[in-house]
């Protein structure tokens, strides 16, 4: 047997991974590829990866540490998406700026439904960002609640809706706060972060407020509120002082007021009117958007782009798989 024949017989015995390693080494020798240009493994963060053919017209890699294969979009929001990163950037930017879905659809040349699904993936990823999910209000913070009309947008009139249709721009049938409204509980630190969450329709009970704000109020906070008794339960979850701004004995109205939180409510209402309502079941996704966009629009766009378009510790795609079913509000 000649050396050449020996080599060929040995090559035939190589496994698929060995062949990929050899091809990889050959590519490196030709200067087609450099090790630095390869992504880290999204499963185990190892850099011991080799090129391993293609999948869906994307370069596939094989991780020598954990034995898994992946493509550059694995574990990002673009996983299994047919749209390029530029389209996702447009969706993120338009979502945070509050532009309409049809506007984005026209811009990137796809259907309303495609942008709807992309937008909701972005919103669900936004809810998971640590700066949104772990927001902590401190120093002087204002707490209040605002009410928006409930909305069954996107649901057919098939009898599953507890009321008749409402015309665009129509007002509630009943006067004052009624079960036609959904309550958004808000908290905002003066010159700091904001947060908003919905649990129910009516004014929040002490139990509901504790569930919303637990872990989100720093010790030593001065919590300003409008006199709703439920807020007096807040010291149960943090060492804070609750002050009622409507109390006639409140000395200094220049300091003891709810102007900051009222400004935040105006922003929420403005966005809500612009969207012509958002389906109430999705309202907590939009609450995350309102609270992040109120303070820093450009900052949150940059943060979202870096978090969801590149591989990070969070698997946004799999946890967000079902945009129409997971994490919905049942009210
Ligand atoms: Zn790995």
Coordinates of C-alpha atoms and ligand atoms in Angstrom, one line a residue:
X1 CA 0.0 0.0 0.0
X2 CA 1.5 3.4 -1.0
X3 CA 1.5 6.3 1.4
X4 CA -1.2 8.0 -0.7
X5 CA -3.5 4.9 -0.5
X6 CA -2.8 4.7 3.3
X7 CA -3.8 8.4 3.7
X8 CA -7.0 7.9 1.7
X9 CA -7.9 4.8 3.8
X10 CA -7.3 6.7 7.0
X11 CA -9.3 9.7 5.8
X12 CA -12.2 7.3 5.1
X13 CA -12.2 6.3 8.7
X14 CA -12.5 9.9 10.0
X15 CA -15.6 11.0 11.8
X16 CA -17.7 13.9 10.6
X17 CA -16.3 16.1 13.3
X18 CA -12.7 15.2 12.4
X19 CA -13.3 16.1 8.8
X20 CA -14.8 19.4 9.8
X21 CA -11.7 20.1 12.0
X22 CA -9.4 19.3 9.0
X23 CA -11.4 21.6 6.6
X24 CA -11.4 24.3 9.3
X25 CA -7.6 24.1 9.6
X26 CA -7.3 24.2 5.8
X27 CA -9.5 27.3 5.7
X28 CA -7.3 29.0 8.3
X29 CA -4.2 28.2 6.3
X30 CA -5.7 29.8 3.2
X31 CA -6.5 32.9 5.3
X32 CA -10.3 32.5 4.6
X33 CA -11.1 32.5 8.2
X34 CA -9.6 33.7 11.5
X35 CA -10.3 32.3 14.9
X36 CA -11.1 35.7 16.2
X37 CA -14.0 36.2 13.7
X38 CA -15.8 33.1 15.1
X39 CA -18.6 33.6 17.6
X40 CA -18.4 32.0 21.1
X41 CA -20.6 29.0 21.7
X42 CA -24.1 30.2 22.8
X43 CA -24.5 27.1 25.0
X44 CA -21.3 27.0 27.0
X45 CA -19.5 30.3 26.0
X46 CA -16.4 28.3 24.8
X47 CA -14.3 29.7 22.0
X48 CA -13.2 26.3 20.8
X49 CA -15.6 26.3 17.8
X50 CA -15.0 25.2 14.2
X51 CA -16.8 25.9 11.0
X52 CA -19.2 23.1 10.3
X53 CA -21.0 23.6 7.0
X54 CA -24.1 25.7 6.5
X55 CA -27.7 25.6 7.7
X56 CA -30.4 27.7 6.1
X57 CA -27.8 29.7 4.2
X58 CA -26.0 30.6 7.4
X59 CA -22.5 29.5 8.5
X60 CA -22.9 26.7 11.0
X61 CA -20.4 26.1 13.8
X62 CA -19.6 23.1 16.0
X63 CA -18.5 23.5 19.6
X64 CA -15.7 21.2 20.5
X65 CA -16.4 21.7 24.2
X66 CA -20.1 20.8 24.4
X67 CA -20.5 19.1 21.1
X68 CA -23.5 21.3 20.0
X69 CA -23.9 23.0 16.6
X70 CA -25.2 26.5 16.2
X71 CA -25.5 29.4 13.7
X72 CA -24.6 33.0 14.5
X73 CA -28.3 33.8 15.3
X74 CA -28.8 30.9 17.8
X75 CA -30.0 32.3 21.2
X76 CA -30.8 35.7 19.7
X77 CA -34.2 37.1 18.9
X78 CA -33.4 36.5 15.2
X79 CA -33.3 32.8 15.7
X80 CA -35.4 31.1 13.1
X81 CA -36.4 34.4 11.6
X82 CA -36.2 35.1 7.9
X83 CA -35.6 38.8 8.4
X84 CA -32.1 40.3 8.5
X85 CA -30.7 42.2 11.4
X86 CA -31.5 45.6 9.6
X87 CA -35.2 44.7 9.7
X88 CA -35.1 43.8 13.4
X89 CA -33.3 47.1 14.1
X90 CA -36.1 49.0 12.4
X91 CA -38.7 47.1 14.4
X92 CA -36.9 47.8 17.7
X93 CA -36.5 51.5 16.9
X94 CA -40.1 52.0 15.7
X95 CA -41.4 50.0 18.7
X96 CA -39.6 52.2 21.2
X97 CA -40.4 55.5 19.4
X98 CA -44.0 54.5 19.3
X99 CA -44.5 54.2 15.6
X100 CA -47.4 52.2 14.1
X101 CA -47.0 48.6 13.0
X102 CA -48.2 49.4 9.5
X103 CA -45.5 52.2 9.2
X104 CA -42.8 49.6 10.0
X105 CA -44.4 47.0 7.7
X106 CA -44.3 49.4 4.8
X107 CA -40.7 50.4 5.5
X108 CA -39.3 46.9 5.6
X109 CA -41.7 45.4 3.0
X110 CA -43.5 42.7 4.9
X111 CA -47.0 42.0 6.4
X112 CA -48.7 43.6 9.4
X113 CA -48.7 40.2 11.1
X114 CA -45.0 39.7 10.7
X115 CA -44.2 43.0 12.3
X116 CA -46.8 42.4 15.0
X117 CA -45.0 39.1 15.9
X118 CA -41.6 40.8 15.8
X119 CA -42.8 43.7 17.9
X120 CA -44.2 41.4 20.6
X121 CA -40.9 39.4 20.7
X122 CA -39.1 42.7 21.2
X123 CA -41.5 43.7 23.9
X124 CA -41.2 40.4 25.7
X125 CA -37.4 40.7 25.5
X126 CA -37.7 44.2 26.9
X127 CA -39.6 42.9 29.9
X128 CA -36.7 40.5 30.6
X129 CA -33.9 43.2 30.5
X130 CA -32.5 43.5 34.0
X131 CA -32.8 47.3 33.9
X132 CA -36.6 46.9 33.4
X133 CA -37.3 43.8 35.4
X134 CA -35.1 44.8 38.4
X135 CA -35.8 48.5 38.5
X136 CA -35.5 49.9 42.0
X137 CA -37.1 53.2 43.0
X138 CA -35.4 55.2 45.7
X139 CA -34.8 58.6 47.3
X140 CA -38.0 60.6 46.6
X141 CA -40.4 58.5 44.5
X142 CA -44.0 59.1 43.6
X143 CA -46.7 56.4 43.3
X144 CA -50.1 56.7 41.7
X145 CA -52.4 54.8 39.4
X146 CA -53.9 55.8 36.0
X147 CA -56.8 54.2 34.2
X148 CA -57.2 53.3 30.5
X149 CA -60.3 51.9 28.8
X150 CA -60.1 48.1 28.4
X151 CA -59.5 46.9 24.9
X152 CA -60.2 43.6 23.1
X153 CA -58.3 44.6 19.9
X154 CA -57.7 41.7 17.6
X155 CA -60.4 39.5 19.0
X156 CA -63.3 38.7 16.7
X157 CA -66.8 39.6 17.9
X158 CA -67.6 35.9 18.5
X159 CA -69.4 36.3 21.8
X160 CA -66.3 35.7 24.0
X161 CA -66.2 39.4 24.7
X162 CA -68.2 40.5 27.8
X163 CA -69.4 43.8 26.1
X164 CA -70.5 45.2 22.8
X165 CA -68.1 46.9 20.4
X166 CA -67.0 50.5 21.2
X167 CA -66.4 53.1 18.5
X168 CA -63.0 54.6 18.1
X169 CA -62.6 57.5 20.5
X170 CA -65.8 56.6 22.4
X171 CA -65.9 57.2 26.1
X172 CA -66.9 54.8 28.9
X173 CA -70.6 54.2 29.3
X174 CA -70.5 54.7 33.1
X175 CA -69.3 57.8 34.9
X176 CA -66.2 57.7 37.0
X177 CA -63.9 54.7 37.5
X178 CA -65.8 51.6 36.6
X179 CA -65.1 48.0 35.4
X180 CA -64.7 49.4 31.9
X181 CA -61.2 50.6 32.9
X182 CA -57.9 48.8 33.4
X183 CA -55.7 50.2 36.2
X184 CA -52.0 50.9 35.5
X185 CA -50.1 51.2 38.8
X186 CA -47.1 53.4 38.4
X187 CA -44.1 54.4 40.5
X188 CA -41.4 56.9 39.4
X189 CA -38.3 58.2 41.1
X190 CA -37.8 61.9 40.7
X191 CA -34.9 62.2 38.1
X192 CA -34.8 58.4 38.1
X193 CA -36.4 55.2 36.8
X194 CA -40.1 54.6 36.3
X195 CA -42.1 51.4 36.5
X196 CA -45.7 50.5 35.5
X197 CA -47.7 47.3 36.0
X198 CA -51.3 46.2 35.7
X199 CA -52.9 43.5 37.8
X200 CA -56.6 44.4 37.8
X201 CA -59.3 46.8 36.8
X202 CA -60.2 48.5 40.0
X203 CA -58.1 50.6 42.4
X204 CA -55.3 48.4 43.7
X205 CA -55.6 46.6 47.0
X206 CA -52.7 46.6 49.5
X207 CA -52.0 43.0 48.5
X208 CA -51.8 43.9 44.8
X209 CA -49.5 46.9 45.4
X210 CA -47.2 44.7 47.5
X211 CA -47.1 42.1 44.7
X212 CA -46.2 44.9 42.1
X213 CA -43.6 46.8 44.1
X214 CA -42.0 44.0 46.1
X215 CA -38.2 44.2 45.5
X216 CA -38.6 47.4 43.5
X217 CA -38.4 50.0 46.4
X218 CA -35.1 50.8 48.1
X219 CA -34.8 51.2 51.8
X220 CA -35.0 54.8 53.0
X221 CA -37.3 55.9 50.2
X222 CA -39.8 58.7 50.7
X223 CA -42.9 57.4 48.9
X224 CA -45.4 60.1 47.9
X225 CA -48.9 59.0 47.1
X226 CA -52.4 60.5 46.8
X227 CA -54.0 59.2 49.9
X228 CA -55.1 55.8 48.8
X229 CA -55.0 53.7 51.9
X230 CA -53.5 50.7 50.2
X231 CA -50.2 52.5 49.8
X232 CA -49.7 52.5 53.6
X233 CA -48.9 48.8 53.3
X234 CA -45.6 49.7 51.3
X235 CA -43.4 49.8 54.5
X236 CA -44.2 46.0 54.7
X237 CA -41.8 45.3 51.8
X238 CA -39.2 48.1 52.3
X239 CA -38.1 50.5 54.9
X240 CA -39.8 53.5 53.4
X241 CA -41.9 56.4 54.6
X242 CA -45.3 56.9 53.0
X243 CA -46.5 60.5 52.7
X244 CA -49.9 61.5 51.6
X245 CA -49.7 64.6 49.3
X246 CA -53.5 65.3 49.6
X247 CA -53.2 65.6 53.4
X248 CA -54.1 69.2 54.3
X249 CA -51.3 69.2 56.8
X250 CA -48.7 68.5 54.1
X251 CA -46.6 71.6 54.6
X252 CA -44.7 72.3 51.4
X253 CA -46.8 71.8 48.2
X254 CA -43.7 72.6 46.1
X255 CA -42.2 69.4 47.4
X256 CA -45.1 67.2 48.4
X257 CA -46.8 66.8 45.0
X258 CA -47.3 64.1 42.3
X259 CA -46.2 66.2 39.3
X260 CA -43.6 63.7 38.1
X261 CA -45.9 60.7 38.2
X262 CA -48.6 62.8 36.5
X263 CA -46.2 63.6 33.7
X264 CA -45.6 59.9 33.3
X265 CA -49.3 59.3 33.2
X266 CA -49.7 61.9 30.4
X267 CA -47.0 60.1 28.4
X268 CA -48.8 56.7 28.9
X269 CA -52.2 58.3 27.8
X270 CA -50.6 59.9 24.8
X271 CA -49.1 56.7 23.6
X272 CA -52.3 54.8 24.4
X273 CA -54.4 57.2 22.3
X274 CA -51.9 57.0 19.5
X275 CA -52.1 53.2 19.4
X276 CA -55.9 53.5 19.6
X277 CA -55.7 51.3 22.6
X278 CA -53.6 48.2 23.1
X279 CA -55.2 44.8 23.8
X280 CA -55.6 44.6 27.6
X281 CA -54.1 41.1 27.7
X282 CA -50.8 42.6 26.3
X283 CA -50.8 45.7 28.5
X284 CA -48.0 44.6 30.8
X285 CA -45.7 44.3 27.7
X286 CA -46.6 47.9 26.8
X287 CA -46.2 49.0 30.4
X288 CA -42.5 47.8 30.2
X289 CA -42.2 49.8 27.0
X290 CA -43.8 53.0 28.5
X291 CA -41.6 52.9 31.6
X292 CA -38.4 52.4 29.6
X293 CA -39.2 54.8 26.8
X294 CA -40.4 57.6 29.1
X295 CA -36.9 58.4 30.5
X296 CA -34.5 57.4 27.7
X297 CA -35.6 56.4 24.2
X298 CA -32.3 56.3 22.5
X299 CA -30.6 54.5 25.4
X300 CA -33.1 51.7 25.5
X301 CA -32.9 51.2 21.7
X302 CA -29.2 50.8 21.9
X303 CA -29.5 48.4 24.9
X304 CA -32.2 46.3 23.2
X305 CA -30.1 46.1 20.0
X306 CA -27.1 44.9 21.9
X307 CA -29.1 42.5 24.0
X308 CA -31.4 40.8 21.5
X309 CA -29.4 40.8 18.3
X310 CA -26.2 39.3 19.8
X311 CA -25.7 36.3 21.9
X312 CA -26.1 37.0 25.6
X313 CA -26.9 35.0 28.7
X314 CA -30.6 35.1 28.1
X315 CA -32.2 32.9 25.5
X316 CA -34.8 35.5 24.3
X317 CA -36.1 33.4 21.5
X318 CA -37.1 30.2 23.3
X319 CA -38.6 32.0 26.3
X320 CA -40.6 34.2 23.9
X321 CA -41.6 31.5 21.6
X322 CA -45.4 32.0 21.8
X323 CA -46.0 35.7 21.5
X324 CA -49.8 35.2 21.5
X325 CA -50.1 33.0 24.5
X326 CA -47.4 33.5 27.1
X327 CA -47.5 36.0 30.0
X328 CA -50.9 37.4 29.2
X329 CA -53.0 39.4 31.6
X330 CA -56.3 37.7 32.4
X331 CA -58.8 40.4 33.4
Ligands
LIG1 ZN1 -20.4 24.8 23.6

